[in-house]
GROMACS .gro file of C-alpha atoms in nm:
model
  333
    1MET     CA    1  -4.434  -1.115   1.255
    2THR     CA    2  -4.140  -0.964   1.442
    3PHE     CA    3  -3.825  -0.822   1.287
    4ASP     CA    4  -3.521  -0.790   1.508
    5ASN     CA    5  -3.329  -0.467   1.448
    6VAL     CA    6  -3.560  -0.349   1.169
    7ARG     CA    7  -3.607   0.010   1.273
    8GLY     CA    8  -3.571   0.366   1.158
    9SER     CA    9  -3.264   0.405   1.379
   10SER     CA   10  -2.973   0.171   1.427
   11THR     CA   11  -2.945   0.262   1.796
   12PRO     CA   12  -2.868  -0.059   1.991
   13GLY     CA   13  -3.111  -0.178   2.258
   14ARG     CA   14  -3.432  -0.039   2.109
   15PRO     CA   15  -3.718  -0.290   2.093
   16SER     CA   16  -3.789  -0.462   1.764
   17ARG     CA   17  -4.082  -0.349   1.553
   18THR     CA   18  -4.376  -0.572   1.478
   19HIS     CA   19  -4.509  -0.554   1.123
   20PRO     CA   20  -4.834  -0.672   0.966
   21ASN     CA   21  -4.850  -1.041   0.886
   22VAL     CA   22  -4.843  -1.048   0.507
   23SER     CA   23  -4.833  -1.425   0.473
   24GLY     CA   24  -5.163  -1.419   0.281
   25THR     CA   25  -5.012  -1.208   0.003
   26PRO     CA   26  -4.922  -1.423  -0.299
   27SER     CA   27  -4.565  -1.439  -0.420
   28VAL     CA   28  -4.472  -1.344  -0.775
   29VAL     CA   29  -4.424  -1.711  -0.863
   30GLN     CA   30  -4.765  -1.800  -0.721
   31SER     CA   31  -4.923  -1.515  -0.915
   32LEU     CA   32  -4.760  -1.632  -1.239
   33ARG     CA   33  -4.908  -1.977  -1.187
   34ALA     CA   34  -5.250  -1.831  -1.112
   35HIS     CA   35  -5.245  -1.626  -1.434
   36THR     CA   36  -5.140  -1.898  -1.677
   37GLY     CA   37  -5.493  -2.020  -1.733
   38ARG     CA   38  -5.534  -1.765  -2.013
   39ALA     CA   39  -5.240  -1.621  -2.207
   40VAL     CA   40  -4.880  -1.594  -2.091
   41PRO     CA   41  -4.892  -1.359  -1.790
   42PHE     CA   42  -4.768  -1.004  -1.823
   43SER     CA   43  -4.643  -0.752  -1.568
   44VAL     CA   44  -4.544  -0.387  -1.575
   45GLU     CA   45  -4.278  -0.162  -1.424
   46PHE     CA   46  -4.343   0.187  -1.289
   47ASN     CA   47  -4.100   0.461  -1.188
   48PRO     CA   48  -4.128   0.670  -0.870
   49PRO     CA   49  -4.284   1.010  -0.950
   50ARG     CA   50  -4.073   1.318  -0.886
   51ASP     CA   51  -4.353   1.565  -0.827
   52ALA     CA   52  -4.730   1.592  -0.791
   53ALA     CA   53  -4.797   1.613  -1.165
   54ALA     CA   54  -4.589   1.302  -1.231
   55GLU     CA   55  -4.767   1.123  -0.949
   56ALA     CA   56  -5.106   1.204  -1.103
   57ARG     CA   57  -4.985   1.063  -1.435
   58LEU     CA   58  -4.860   0.751  -1.263
   59TRP     CA   59  -5.197   0.689  -1.101
   60ARG     CA   60  -5.378   0.727  -1.432
   61ALA     CA   61  -5.158   0.450  -1.571
   62VAL     CA   62  -5.202   0.240  -1.256
   63ARG     CA   63  -5.580   0.248  -1.286
   64GLN     CA   64  -5.567   0.158  -1.654
   65PHE     CA   65  -5.335  -0.137  -1.591
   66GLU     CA   66  -5.544  -0.248  -1.296
   67ARG     CA   67  -5.827  -0.323  -1.540
   68MET     CA   68  -5.590  -0.535  -1.748
   69HIS     CA   69  -5.504  -0.768  -1.458
   70PRO     CA   70  -5.123  -0.800  -1.471
   71ALA     CA   71  -4.963  -1.077  -1.269
   72PHE     CA   72  -4.770  -0.812  -1.072
   73VAL     CA   73  -4.639  -0.457  -1.095
   74SER     CA   74  -4.297  -0.335  -0.986
   75MET     CA   75  -4.184   0.006  -0.867
   76THR     CA   76  -3.824   0.105  -0.931
   77TYR     CA   77  -3.628   0.253  -0.646
   78GLY     CA   78  -3.530   0.617  -0.600
   79ALA     CA   79  -3.204   0.533  -0.432
   80GLY     CA   80  -3.016   0.793  -0.235
   81GLY     CA   81  -3.223   1.086  -0.358
   82SER     CA   82  -3.533   1.291  -0.302
   83THR     CA   83  -3.765   1.027  -0.448
   84ARG     CA   84  -3.683   0.758  -0.192
   85ASP     CA   85  -3.955   0.842   0.059
   86ARG     CA   86  -4.207   0.892  -0.221
   87THR     CA   87  -4.105   0.554  -0.365
   88VAL     CA   88  -4.185   0.374  -0.040
   89ARG     CA   89  -4.510   0.565   0.007
   90VAL     CA   90  -4.641   0.511  -0.347
   91THR     CA   91  -4.544   0.143  -0.347
   92GLY     CA   92  -4.733   0.104  -0.021
   93GLU     CA   93  -5.036   0.275  -0.171
   94LEU     CA   94  -5.027   0.027  -0.460
   95ALA     CA   95  -5.052  -0.250  -0.202
   96GLN     CA   96  -5.321  -0.088   0.008
   97GLU     CA   97  -5.539   0.095  -0.245
   98THR     CA   98  -5.542  -0.128  -0.555
   99THR     CA   99  -5.598  -0.491  -0.646
  100LEU     CA  100  -5.248  -0.510  -0.795
  101LEU     CA  101  -4.964  -0.719  -0.655
  102PRO     CA  102  -4.672  -0.477  -0.602
  103VAL     CA  103  -4.305  -0.570  -0.607
  104ALA     CA  104  -4.076  -0.321  -0.433
  105HIS     CA  105  -3.729  -0.263  -0.575
  106LEU     CA  106  -3.443  -0.244  -0.325
  107THR     CA  107  -3.087  -0.145  -0.413
  108ALA     CA  108  -2.768  -0.153  -0.210
  109VAL     CA  109  -2.634   0.177  -0.348
  110ASP     CA  110  -2.538   0.429  -0.075
  111HIS     CA  111  -2.707   0.229   0.203
  112SER     CA  112  -2.576   0.067   0.518
  113VAL     CA  113  -2.712  -0.271   0.621
  114ALA     CA  114  -2.908  -0.100   0.898
  115GLU     CA  115  -3.071   0.134   0.646
  116LEU     CA  116  -3.153  -0.154   0.415
  117ARG     CA  117  -3.316  -0.345   0.698
  118SER     CA  118  -3.514  -0.035   0.791
  119LEU     CA  119  -3.636   0.002   0.433
  120VAL     CA  120  -3.749  -0.360   0.427
  121GLY     CA  121  -3.934  -0.288   0.750
  122ALA     CA  122  -4.102   0.015   0.589
  123TYR     CA  123  -4.222  -0.204   0.304
  124ALA     CA  124  -4.345  -0.464   0.553
  125ASP     CA  125  -4.540  -0.191   0.734
  126CYS     CA  126  -4.730  -0.143   0.407
  127GLY     CA  127  -4.804  -0.514   0.373
  128ILE     CA  128  -4.553  -0.570   0.093
  129ARG     CA  129  -4.408  -0.917   0.074
  130ASN     CA  130  -4.240  -0.920  -0.268
  131ILE     CA  131  -3.905  -0.744  -0.313
  132LEU     CA  132  -3.679  -0.724  -0.617
  133VAL     CA  133  -3.320  -0.705  -0.494
  134LEU     CA  134  -3.059  -0.521  -0.700
  135ARG     CA  135  -2.707  -0.408  -0.628
  136GLY     CA  136  -2.782  -0.095  -0.829
  137ASP     CA  137  -2.577   0.147  -1.036
  138PRO     CA  138  -2.379   0.451  -0.914
  139PRO     CA  139  -2.602   0.761  -0.900
  140GLY     CA  140  -2.563   0.992  -1.197
  141ASP     CA  141  -2.342   0.757  -1.401
  142PRO     CA  142  -2.459   0.396  -1.441
  143LEU     CA  143  -2.123   0.305  -1.597
  144GLY     CA  144  -1.916   0.479  -1.330
  145GLU     CA  145  -1.709   0.312  -1.063
  146TRP     CA  146  -1.917   0.130  -0.803
  147HIS     CA  147  -1.833   0.204  -0.439
  148LYS     CA  148  -1.961  -0.004  -0.151
  149HIS     CA  149  -2.111   0.183   0.143
  150PRO     CA  150  -1.868   0.145   0.438
  151GLU     CA  151  -2.138  -0.040   0.631
  152GLY     CA  152  -2.319  -0.185   0.334
  153VAL     CA  153  -2.291  -0.486   0.105
  154SER     CA  154  -2.094  -0.549  -0.212
  155TYR     CA  155  -2.320  -0.792  -0.397
  156ALA     CA  156  -2.689  -0.854  -0.456
  157GLU     CA  157  -2.643  -1.209  -0.324
  158GLU     CA  158  -2.574  -1.061   0.021
  159LEU     CA  159  -2.883  -0.844   0.001
  160VAL     CA  160  -3.096  -1.146  -0.092
  161ARG     CA  161  -2.985  -1.316   0.228
  162ILE     CA  162  -3.056  -1.006   0.437
  163VAL     CA  163  -3.412  -0.976   0.307
  164ARG     CA  164  -3.485  -1.346   0.340
  165ASP     CA  165  -3.352  -1.350   0.697
  166LEU     CA  166  -3.586  -1.067   0.797
  167GLY     CA  167  -3.905  -1.267   0.761
  168ASP     CA  168  -4.170  -1.395   0.527
  169PHE     CA  169  -4.056  -1.222   0.208
  170HIS     CA  170  -4.030  -1.340  -0.150
  171VAL     CA  171  -3.729  -1.215  -0.342
  172GLY     CA  172  -3.647  -1.166  -0.707
  173VAL     CA  173  -3.320  -1.057  -0.867
  174ALA     CA  174  -3.190  -0.914  -1.193
  175SER     CA  175  -3.047  -1.118  -1.479
  176PHE     CA  176  -2.853  -1.000  -1.782
  177PRO     CA  177  -2.904  -1.171  -2.120
  178GLN     CA  178  -2.594  -1.006  -2.265
  179GLY     CA  179  -2.404  -1.017  -1.937
  180HIS     CA  180  -2.366  -0.734  -1.686
  181HIS     CA  181  -2.118  -0.474  -1.806
  182ARG     CA  182  -1.906  -0.534  -1.495
  183SER     CA  183  -1.882  -0.912  -1.549
  184PRO     CA  184  -1.567  -1.030  -1.727
  185ASP     CA  185  -1.756  -1.286  -1.937
  186LEU     CA  186  -2.093  -1.458  -1.977
  187ALA     CA  187  -1.991  -1.765  -1.777
  188THR     CA  188  -1.899  -1.551  -1.475
  189ASP     CA  189  -2.219  -1.352  -1.509
  190THR     CA  190  -2.426  -1.671  -1.517
  191ALA     CA  191  -2.246  -1.796  -1.206
  192PHE     CA  192  -2.340  -1.473  -1.025
  193LEU     CA  193  -2.704  -1.524  -1.121
  194ALA     CA  194  -2.700  -1.882  -0.996
  195ALA     CA  195  -2.548  -1.767  -0.666
  196LYS     CA  196  -2.826  -1.511  -0.618
  197LEU     CA  197  -3.088  -1.775  -0.684
  198ARG     CA  198  -2.920  -2.022  -0.445
  199ALA     CA  199  -2.920  -1.750  -0.178
  200GLY     CA  200  -3.299  -1.756  -0.183
  201ALA     CA  201  -3.422  -1.564  -0.488
  202GLU     CA  202  -3.723  -1.729  -0.650
  203TYR     CA  203  -3.707  -1.572  -0.997
  204SER     CA  204  -3.520  -1.312  -1.200
  205ILE     CA  205  -3.624  -1.026  -1.426
  206THR     CA  206  -3.389  -0.960  -1.712
  207GLN     CA  207  -3.234  -0.637  -1.822
  208MET     CA  208  -3.418  -0.513  -2.131
  209PHE     CA  209  -3.306  -0.658  -2.465
  210PHE     CA  210  -3.404  -0.650  -2.831
  211ASP     CA  211  -3.259  -0.981  -2.951
  212VAL     CA  212  -3.447  -1.285  -2.821
  213GLU     CA  213  -3.147  -1.509  -2.886
  214HIS     CA  214  -2.966  -1.343  -2.594
  215TYR     CA  215  -3.252  -1.439  -2.362
  216LEU     CA  216  -3.260  -1.798  -2.489
  217ARG     CA  217  -2.885  -1.841  -2.448
  218LEU     CA  218  -2.903  -1.705  -2.091
  219ARG     CA  219  -3.171  -1.959  -2.012
  220ASP     CA  220  -2.960  -2.238  -2.164
  221ARG     CA  221  -2.646  -2.132  -1.973
  222LEU     CA  222  -2.825  -2.127  -1.639
  223VAL     CA  223  -2.985  -2.469  -1.690
  224ALA     CA  224  -2.649  -2.615  -1.793
  225LEU     CA  225  -2.477  -2.466  -1.489
  226ASP     CA  226  -2.744  -2.552  -1.233
  227PRO     CA  227  -3.060  -2.735  -1.345
  228ILE     CA  228  -3.237  -2.669  -1.013
  229GLU     CA  229  -3.187  -2.292  -1.024
  230GLY     CA  230  -3.240  -2.297  -1.400
  231ALA     CA  231  -3.595  -2.417  -1.340
  232LYS     CA  232  -3.683  -2.085  -1.171
  233PRO     CA  233  -3.862  -1.827  -1.388
  234ILE     CA  234  -3.650  -1.590  -1.594
  235ILE     CA  235  -3.888  -1.306  -1.679
  236PRO     CA  236  -3.794  -1.108  -1.992
  237GLU     CA  237  -3.818  -0.729  -1.982
  238LEU     CA  238  -3.936  -0.529  -2.284
  239MET     CA  239  -4.007  -0.166  -2.372
  240PRO     CA  240  -4.196  -0.043  -2.678
  241ILE     CA  241  -3.997   0.242  -2.835
  242THR     CA  242  -4.234   0.524  -2.928
  243SER     CA  243  -3.992   0.789  -3.062
  244LEU     CA  244  -3.629   0.832  -3.162
  245ARG     CA  245  -3.587   1.037  -2.846
  246THR     CA  246  -3.647   0.723  -2.639
  247VAL     CA  247  -3.380   0.521  -2.822
  248GLN     CA  248  -3.105   0.662  -2.601
  249ARG     CA  249  -3.308   0.582  -2.292
  250ALA     CA  250  -3.364   0.229  -2.421
  251GLU     CA  251  -2.990   0.183  -2.475
  252GLU     CA  252  -2.921   0.304  -2.121
  253LEU     CA  253  -3.166   0.049  -1.983
  254CYS     CA  254  -3.023  -0.225  -2.206
  255GLY     CA  255  -2.667  -0.144  -2.110
  256ARG     CA  256  -2.584  -0.211  -2.475
  257PRO     CA  257  -2.648  -0.045  -2.814
  258LEU     CA  258  -2.968  -0.149  -2.987
  259PRO     CA  259  -2.924  -0.406  -3.265
  260ALA     CA  260  -2.848  -0.248  -3.602
  261SER     CA  261  -3.159  -0.405  -3.753
  262VAL     CA  262  -3.382  -0.238  -3.491
  263LEU     CA  263  -3.218   0.103  -3.535
  264ARG     CA  264  -3.247   0.071  -3.912
  265ARG     CA  265  -3.622   0.007  -3.892
  266LEU     CA  266  -3.677   0.301  -3.660
  267ARG     CA  267  -3.466   0.541  -3.869
  268THR     CA  268  -3.631   0.429  -4.191
  269ALA     CA  269  -3.968   0.498  -4.031
  270ALA     CA  270  -3.846   0.842  -3.920
  271GLY     CA  271  -3.776   0.942  -4.280
  272ASP     CA  272  -3.527   1.186  -4.424
  273GLY     CA  273  -3.716   1.506  -4.352
  274ARG     CA  274  -3.616   1.778  -4.108
  275GLU     CA  275  -3.857   1.632  -3.854
  276GLU     CA  276  -3.905   1.264  -3.782
  277ASN     CA  277  -4.228   1.097  -3.888
  278ALA     CA  278  -4.337   1.049  -3.527
  279ALA     CA  279  -4.641   0.835  -3.608
  280ALA     CA  280  -4.436   0.600  -3.827
  281VAL     CA  281  -4.160   0.565  -3.566
  282ARG     CA  282  -4.416   0.486  -3.299
  283ALA     CA  283  -4.586   0.228  -3.521
  284ALA     CA  284  -4.249   0.064  -3.593
  285GLY     CA  285  -4.164   0.055  -3.223
  286ILE     CA  286  -4.495  -0.111  -3.137
  287GLU     CA  287  -4.444  -0.361  -3.419
  288ILE     CA  288  -4.090  -0.448  -3.303
  289ALA     CA  289  -4.205  -0.497  -2.942
  290THR     CA  290  -4.494  -0.716  -3.060
  291GLU     CA  291  -4.260  -0.935  -3.265
  292ILE     CA  292  -4.019  -0.976  -2.973
  293ALA     CA  293  -4.303  -1.056  -2.733
  294GLN     CA  294  -4.456  -1.312  -2.969
  295ARG     CA  295  -4.123  -1.488  -3.011
  296LEU     CA  296  -4.082  -1.499  -2.633
  297ILE     CA  297  -4.430  -1.648  -2.595
  298ASP     CA  298  -4.347  -1.910  -2.859
  299GLU     CA  299  -4.024  -1.994  -2.674
  300GLY     CA  300  -4.203  -2.051  -2.344
  301ALA     CA  301  -4.121  -1.734  -2.149
  302PRO     CA  302  -4.303  -1.743  -1.813
  303CYS     CA  303  -4.417  -1.378  -1.827
  304LEU     CA  304  -4.371  -1.057  -2.027
  305HIS     CA  305  -4.250  -0.765  -1.814
  306PHE     CA  306  -4.301  -0.421  -1.971
  307ILE     CA  307  -4.116  -0.099  -1.888
  308THR     CA  308  -4.394   0.158  -1.911
  309LEU     CA  309  -4.232   0.490  -1.811
  310ASN     CA  310  -4.566   0.543  -1.634
  311PHE     CA  311  -4.774   0.537  -1.954
  312ALA     CA  312  -5.026   0.267  -2.044
  313LYS     CA  313  -5.105   0.314  -2.412
  314ALA     CA  314  -4.800   0.162  -2.586
  315THR     CA  315  -4.793  -0.147  -2.367
  316SER     CA  316  -5.166  -0.203  -2.406
  317GLU     CA  317  -5.130  -0.177  -2.785
  318VAL     CA  318  -4.866  -0.449  -2.783
  319LEU     CA  319  -5.087  -0.666  -2.564
  320THR     CA  320  -5.382  -0.610  -2.797
  321ASN     CA  321  -5.167  -0.711  -3.094
  322LEU     CA  322  -5.083  -1.031  -2.908
  323GLY     CA  323  -5.450  -1.109  -2.851
  324TYR     CA  324  -5.478  -1.013  -2.487
  325GLY     CA  325  -5.819  -0.896  -2.377
  326VAL     CA  326  -5.746  -0.537  -2.283
  327ARG     CA  327  -6.071  -0.418  -2.131
  328ALA     CA  328  -6.017  -0.043  -2.112
  329ALA     CA  329  -5.912   0.192  -2.389
  330PRO     CA  330  -5.612   0.383  -2.248
  331VAL     CA  331  -5.618   0.760  -2.266
  332SER     CA  332  -5.249   0.846  -2.218
  333ALA     CA  333  -4.960   0.813  -2.463
   0.00000   0.00000   0.00000
C-alpha cells in the first residue's frame, strides 16, 4: 500500500513511503459484530504514559484487559507535547505485541496537514488501520479559544477525509450527547456529527455522560436527521468514579457538571467526617456505572466503552456486576 506525500518531512519531490498492508486487520465495526455472540461488546480507553513508571502501570492494565477480550482498545493522543512520540510507539506496540485491536486517536490541534499525514503514516508503519479522528481541545485549557494551525484544518470532518484518502483506514469520530460546548444548539451539533459520518466515519464514540437519556436523545436526533448515518454505531463512553477526587476529572471529560443525583449519592457515601469514606465512595461509583451500563444494554447500545485511566480493577468490577465472564482477577486499583 503506497501513500503519496506521507512522510516525516514535507519536502516536495521526495519519494512516497510504502507501508505494511493492513487490510487483514478488522475494523471496529467488524469487531463489534464478531463480539456480539455473547454479551454486548465492551472496549476500553488508555492514556499515553508520561514516564517509565506510568508505562509499566499501563502495561499491567493492558495484560489484564487482554484476558477479558474487549472488542477494541483506544489510545488517546498526546497532542503537541512530550507524550506524542510515546503515544505512537505504545499504540504500535499494542498492535504488534498483543492480541488487542488498537484504535489510534488523532487530533488536529497544533498540526499542519503534512504533519497529520505523517502521523497517519507512522501508525500505518505499525500496522494500525483504525483511527479515531478528533478536532481536539486547546492545550492547557479545554474551554479556551480554539485556533487553527495556519496549515492545518478547522474541523474533524476535514480530517476524516484526509485519513480516508490516505489508504485502507477505518475512521471513527466523537459524538456529544449533551452537545459540544462550542455548538450553538443540539440541532447544529447533530448536523456536525452527520457531516463527519457522511465524510467517511463508520461509527462514533460519545463524550462521557451520566444520564442515559442524553445518549438516547442523541441517537433519536441523528436517525431523524439522516437515517442512513443514524444506523452507524454510536458507542457510549463511561467511567466508574472511584473517589471524590476523580469527580472533577469526570466533569472535565464530560464537558458538563455531573447530574445532581449522582453527586448527591457520592457525597452521601463520603460521609460528614473530616475524611471521606473512600470505600463507600468507590462502591457508590461502581454501582452508578453498573446502573448506567445496564440501562444502555437494555436500550440496545452497540458497545460499552470504558475510560480506564490505565487501571483495570474498577472497569472489571462493573463488567462482573453485569455478568461478563472476567477471567482474571485484576491486581491494580
